[in-house]
């Protein structure tokens, strides 16, 4: 496949990616968008094109259906869209390397917007690798894309708006919930209320969230509050969930499926492999790319938009996408600086308004520290099956850094490349060595960003000049 | 583990899971189909042969790896079903036709 | 507590020396640099290799031969002490030859090496394709594979486990392993060495500088000029596969875990440790030409390391004349030479005299002026 050249490469066709593409096209840039899924929509509007035409679209809510309109606008904006396309490397210049349908490809671009969104925060606990344990996000994707619900009444454990939203959607679909294990720590609401005055600017969202909570209460679901420990048990599949609360109360329930959720964190994999600076956000215990107001990273002409820039939701993502596109357009000479700033002004205002609820949500759903201190027998690294206990033992000898720990234990060397274990490793080292997590950091992340085959690599155009 | 809320009707197609024909619907992922099978699990790990099933459904956990039409270690949550597709659960380490 | 010897550099070279010293009852401190440092030890391919070594430097062939002769007992001892399985196999090794020209050249090079050695039975042979196929029953070779050279004494081990075991063994013998403890300056005076660390000054009567690419600067402090420069090597690793490759080859080996390692490039690009798509593509093409079935294997990781390269590529071992008690040791074959470092070299350091057979490895061979 010969390389294609474009002004702007956008990685990810979710809310941010689509909004950026539409704006960039509006400014006259050539745009190429890649996404590893088969349709645009990201996670929040996953499978929207397929689903929009069906009956079930209605019960997934208005916020989901908005995506149909966005996808249509995106499809007709004139951007090249490559679905089912996996990005495995980006080199300076820029040259982006992809695979699709078994063949490698190369895209040349003057600027890049990374809109790869977020993932659920890894929250390891003993037994979390058993078949039957999944994330709440996974279950929601199954509801959207396959109209599927757990066969038996499901247990949901965790904290965060997605947990409430999914529970509401599941009940509306006729699914059954056995109970909720709420891990929100005690007195969290009191702390969060400090931010309420600012949050009142988003009364609609607040009311929506409250509505979910009340609907669940009305459904009379067994709810256990202030759960601080979880354990999944069973022979080769989930059979039981054991839990313990902060007041010492413990219990055990039979379960076929357990859904877990402890918030979302930005996908920083690609920015890290590009060498972009990241900063540690103490409240959300995660790294976020360092960005200017337009979303540009510390690498020139590399931008991050959407939840990958910091969790903000779909509306915020779209605004950030448009801002990044405007900046790229002015950078590449398609728009004067003044025009870009003028077009951006209302976006900045809207962004501030849209973000008003975040401090409240971030405080209310701040990750509890037990999430980062799993019991010794927990498989901290799922891929290489390395336990937290092993990591602790190794971290205590000679105080190695996180790269050394990875080299000695193999944790982080599997196909997920740290997406499910890097934060856990950093926290374990920090705890054992009494160092701040931000200083420990994450181990070096490198391409390939996704495990491509040697055949796909070998198929890259023979005509390419050597480096 | 999971069940579909509606009958695919005309959108139904057939894929094969370890040789067994299974009904699927155009537009859903292979992982979604696997989660509806009685086994639930989709592979055993190369490290300890432990059973695993899809966990994140969005491509960041690599638990849903299966063989699709003879290509191994494919993320089934990112693979839409196609009529006649042949899926095989991966057990332990992969074997190449070396 | 004052150490007898401080080894600066916790890579495969430094750790092997420290292990050798510690088990000979020296009070050793092994100082390792920062977590993000260039660590050749993390990028090693894992071959314990003799064939092809030392063309035009017979002393290096001899050195390698010595180390390999004692690698088995070295590994056994380390494993017994630390319970870390080094996965050392010594069943011979291959170098695939693609095309008749490559095959012929390989044969001639090995013959030359044999003649330079001047004694002993040949411990290698050239295998034509037919013989090679018999040796590798589970492998279908690509059509371009003409044959391979087979070295009887070659083998492979797990380089990261080796490093972990060496660190562990140093500690078990009473040595101190200190990570994230970079030496900023060395002051040599009055028969001892003052090492400036981030938070303290460490004094020792003897030091060994085994800091890889960081050795040049430190060695200057003790009156030694050691020219080293980085040569980048990129390596690919696949997912785990069922065993199919029973012997390691230079550039292609299947580990005990089942992963297949593919390497390596040789690039002059300064201290750049980026991985490149170009290397991924070139290494994949070569691999798929050799074993076509590997085109289905998934690449899980790619890394780049900087080889500790000297002007002639051979090791540097030296004792400072201006500041007796200071030694330098560096090479880019730390795994193969680990047994030698842990035994002969460690003994020599304790005796404060390098044996004559190591004279060819002194940096004076580069005719560089001594530090003022």
CSV table of N, CA, C and O in Angstrom, one decimal, chain A residues 45-94:
chain,number,residue,atom,x,y,z
A,45,UNK,N,-20.9,6.7,21.9
A,45,UNK,CA,-21.9,6.5,20.9
A,45,UNK,C,-21.5,5.3,20.1
A,45,UNK,O,-21.6,5.2,18.9
A,46,UNK,N,-21.2,4.3,20.8
A,46,UNK,CA,-20.7,3.0,20.1
A,46,UNK,C,-21.8,2.4,19.3
A,46,UNK,O,-22.9,2.2,19.8
A,47,UNK,N,-21.5,2.0,18.1
A,47,UNK,CA,-22.4,1.4,17.2
A,47,UNK,C,-23.7,2.2,16.9
A,47,UNK,O,-24.7,1.7,16.6
A,48,UNK,N,-23.6,3.5,17.1
A,48,UNK,CA,-24.7,4.4,16.9
A,48,UNK,C,-25.4,4.2,15.5
A,48,UNK,O,-26.6,4.3,15.4
A,49,UNK,N,-24.6,4.0,14.5
A,49,UNK,CA,-25.2,4.0,13.2
A,49,UNK,C,-26.1,2.7,13.0
A,49,UNK,O,-27.1,2.8,12.5
A,50,UNK,N,-25.6,1.6,13.5
A,50,UNK,CA,-26.3,0.4,13.5
A,50,UNK,C,-27.6,0.5,14.3
A,50,UNK,O,-28.7,0.0,14.0
A,51,UNK,N,-27.4,1.0,15.5
A,51,UNK,CA,-28.5,1.0,16.5
A,51,UNK,C,-29.5,2.1,16.3
A,51,UNK,O,-30.7,1.9,16.6
A,52,UNK,N,-29.1,3.2,15.7
A,52,UNK,CA,-30.1,4.3,15.6
A,52,UNK,C,-31.3,4.0,14.9
A,52,UNK,O,-32.4,4.5,15.2
A,53,UNK,N,-31.2,3.0,13.9
A,53,UNK,CA,-32.4,2.7,13.2
A,53,UNK,C,-33.3,1.7,13.9
A,53,UNK,O,-34.4,1.4,13.5
A,54,UNK,N,-32.9,1.2,15.1
A,54,UNK,CA,-33.7,0.1,15.7
A,54,UNK,C,-34.5,0.7,16.9
A,54,UNK,O,-34.4,1.9,17.3
A,55,UNK,N,-35.4,-0.2,17.4
A,55,UNK,CA,-36.3,0.3,18.5
A,55,UNK,C,-35.5,0.6,19.7
A,55,UNK,O,-35.9,1.4,20.5
A,56,UNK,N,-34.4,-0.2,19.9
A,56,UNK,CA,-33.8,-0.1,21.2
A,56,UNK,C,-33.0,1.3,21.4
A,56,UNK,O,-32.6,1.6,22.5
A,57,UNK,N,-32.9,2.0,20.3
A,57,UNK,CA,-32.2,3.3,20.5
A,57,UNK,C,-32.8,4.2,21.6
A,57,UNK,O,-32.2,4.8,22.3
A,58,UNK,N,-34.2,4.1,21.6
A,58,UNK,CA,-34.9,5.0,22.5
A,58,UNK,C,-34.5,4.7,24.0
A,58,UNK,O,-34.3,5.7,24.7
A,59,UNK,N,-34.4,3.4,24.3
A,59,UNK,CA,-34.2,3.2,25.7
A,59,UNK,C,-32.7,3.4,26.1
A,59,UNK,O,-32.4,3.4,27.3
A,60,UNK,N,-31.8,3.7,25.1
A,60,UNK,CA,-30.5,4.0,25.5
A,60,UNK,C,-30.3,5.5,25.8
A,60,UNK,O,-29.2,5.9,26.2
A,61,UNK,N,-31.3,6.3,25.6
A,61,UNK,CA,-31.3,7.7,26.1
A,61,UNK,C,-31.0,8.7,25.0
A,61,UNK,O,-30.4,8.3,24.0
A,62,UNK,N,-31.3,9.9,25.3
A,62,UNK,CA,-31.2,11.0,24.3
A,62,UNK,C,-29.7,11.3,24.0
A,62,UNK,O,-29.3,11.6,22.9
A,63,UNK,N,-28.9,11.2,25.1
A,63,UNK,CA,-27.5,11.6,24.9
A,63,UNK,C,-26.8,10.6,24.0
A,63,UNK,O,-25.8,11.0,23.3
A,64,UNK,N,-27.3,9.4,23.9
A,64,UNK,CA,-26.7,8.4,23.0
A,64,UNK,C,-27.2,8.7,21.6
A,64,UNK,O,-26.4,8.7,20.6
A,65,UNK,N,-28.5,9.0,21.4
A,65,UNK,CA,-29.0,9.2,20.1
A,65,UNK,C,-28.4,10.4,19.4
A,65,UNK,O,-28.4,10.5,18.1
A,66,UNK,N,-28.0,11.4,20.2
A,66,UNK,CA,-27.3,12.6,19.6
A,66,UNK,C,-26.2,12.1,18.6
A,66,UNK,O,-25.9,12.8,17.6
A,67,UNK,N,-25.6,11.0,19.0
A,67,UNK,CA,-24.5,10.5,18.2
A,67,UNK,C,-24.8,10.2,16.7
A,67,UNK,O,-23.9,10.3,15.9
A,68,UNK,N,-26.1,9.9,16.5
A,68,UNK,CA,-26.5,9.5,15.1
A,68,UNK,C,-26.3,10.7,14.2
A,68,UNK,O,-25.7,10.6,13.1
A,69,UNK,N,-26.7,11.8,14.7
A,69,UNK,CA,-26.6,13.1,13.9
A,69,UNK,C,-25.1,13.4,13.7
A,69,UNK,O,-24.7,13.8,12.6
A,70,UNK,N,-24.3,13.3,14.7
A,70,UNK,CA,-22.9,13.6,14.6
A,70,UNK,C,-22.2,12.7,13.6
A,70,UNK,O,-21.4,13.1,12.8
A,71,UNK,N,-22.6,11.4,13.7
A,71,UNK,CA,-22.0,10.4,12.7
A,71,UNK,C,-22.3,10.8,11.3
A,71,UNK,O,-21.5,10.7,10.4
A,72,UNK,N,-23.5,11.2,11.1
A,72,UNK,CA,-24.0,11.5,9.7
A,72,UNK,C,-23.2,12.7,9.2
A,72,UNK,O,-22.7,12.8,8.1
A,73,UNK,N,-23.1,13.7,10.1
A,73,UNK,CA,-22.3,14.9,9.7
A,73,UNK,C,-20.9,14.6,9.4
A,73,UNK,O,-20.3,15.1,8.4
A,74,UNK,N,-20.3,13.7,10.2
A,74,UNK,CA,-18.9,13.3,10.0
A,74,UNK,C,-18.8,12.6,8.7
A,74,UNK,O,-17.8,12.8,8.0
A,75,UNK,N,-19.7,11.7,8.4
A,75,UNK,CA,-19.6,10.9,7.2
A,75,UNK,C,-19.6,11.7,6.0
A,75,UNK,O,-19.0,11.4,5.0
A,76,UNK,N,-20.3,12.8,6.0
A,76,UNK,CA,-20.4,13.7,4.8
A,76,UNK,C,-19.5,14.9,4.8
A,76,UNK,O,-19.6,15.7,3.9
A,77,UNK,N,-18.5,14.9,5.7
A,77,UNK,CA,-17.7,16.1,5.8
A,77,UNK,C,-16.5,16.1,4.8
A,77,UNK,O,-15.8,17.0,4.6
A,78,UNK,N,-16.3,14.9,4.2
A,78,UNK,CA,-15.2,14.8,3.2
A,78,UNK,C,-13.9,14.3,3.8
A,78,UNK,O,-12.8,14.4,3.1
A,79,UNK,N,-13.9,13.9,5.0
A,79,UNK,CA,-12.7,13.3,5.6
A,79,UNK,C,-12.6,11.9,5.1
A,79,UNK,O,-13.6,11.2,4.9
A,80,UNK,N,-11.3,11.4,4.9
A,80,UNK,CA,-11.1,10.0,4.6
A,80,UNK,C,-11.3,9.2,6.0
A,80,UNK,O,-10.7,9.6,7.0
A,81,UNK,N,-12.1,8.2,6.0
A,81,UNK,CA,-12.3,7.5,7.3
A,81,UNK,C,-12.0,6.0,7.1
A,81,UNK,O,-12.5,5.4,6.2
A,82,UNK,N,-11.0,5.6,7.9
A,82,UNK,CA,-10.6,4.1,7.8
A,82,UNK,C,-11.0,3.5,9.1
A,82,UNK,O,-10.3,3.6,10.1
A,83,UNK,N,-12.1,2.7,9.1
A,83,UNK,CA,-12.5,1.9,10.3
A,83,UNK,C,-11.7,0.6,10.4
A,83,UNK,O,-11.0,0.3,9.4
A,84,UNK,N,-11.8,-0.1,11.5
A,84,UNK,CA,-11.1,-1.3,11.7
A,84,UNK,C,-9.6,-1.2,11.4
A,84,UNK,O,-9.0,-2.1,10.8
A,85,UNK,N,-9.1,-0.1,11.7
A,85,UNK,CA,-7.7,0.2,11.4
A,85,UNK,C,-6.9,0.4,12.7
A,85,UNK,O,-7.3,1.2,13.5
A,86,UNK,N,-5.9,-0.4,12.9
A,86,UNK,CA,-5.1,-0.3,14.1
A,86,UNK,C,-3.8,0.5,13.9
A,86,UNK,O,-3.1,0.3,13.0
A,87,UNK,N,-3.6,1.5,14.8
A,87,UNK,CA,-2.4,2.3,14.7
A,87,UNK,C,-1.3,1.6,15.5
A,87,UNK,O,-1.6,1.3,16.6
A,88,UNK,N,-0.2,1.4,14.9
A,88,UNK,CA,0.9,0.8,15.7
A,88,UNK,C,2.1,1.6,16.0
A,88,UNK,O,2.9,1.3,16.9
A,89,UNK,N,2.3,2.7,15.2
A,89,UNK,CA,3.4,3.6,15.5
A,89,UNK,C,3.2,4.9,14.8
A,89,UNK,O,2.6,5.0,13.8
A,90,UNK,N,3.7,6.0,15.5
A,90,UNK,CA,3.8,7.3,14.9
A,90,UNK,C,5.3,7.8,15.0
A,90,UNK,O,5.8,7.8,16.1
A,91,UNK,N,5.8,8.2,13.8
A,91,UNK,CA,7.2,8.7,13.9
A,91,UNK,C,7.2,10.2,13.5
A,91,UNK,O,6.3,10.7,12.9
A,92,UNK,N,8.3,10.9,14.0
A,92,UNK,CA,8.3,12.3,13.7
A,92,UNK,C,8.2,12.5,12.2
A,92,UNK,O,8.7,11.7,11.4
A,93,UNK,N,7.6,13.6,11.8
A,93,UNK,CA,7.5,13.9,10.4
A,93,UNK,C,6.2,14.3,9.8
A,93,UNK,O,6.2,15.2,9.0
A,94,UNK,N,5.0,13.9,10.1
A,94,UNK,CA,4.8,12.7,10.9
A,94,UNK,C,4.5,11.5,9.9
A,94,UNK,O,4.0,11.7,8.8
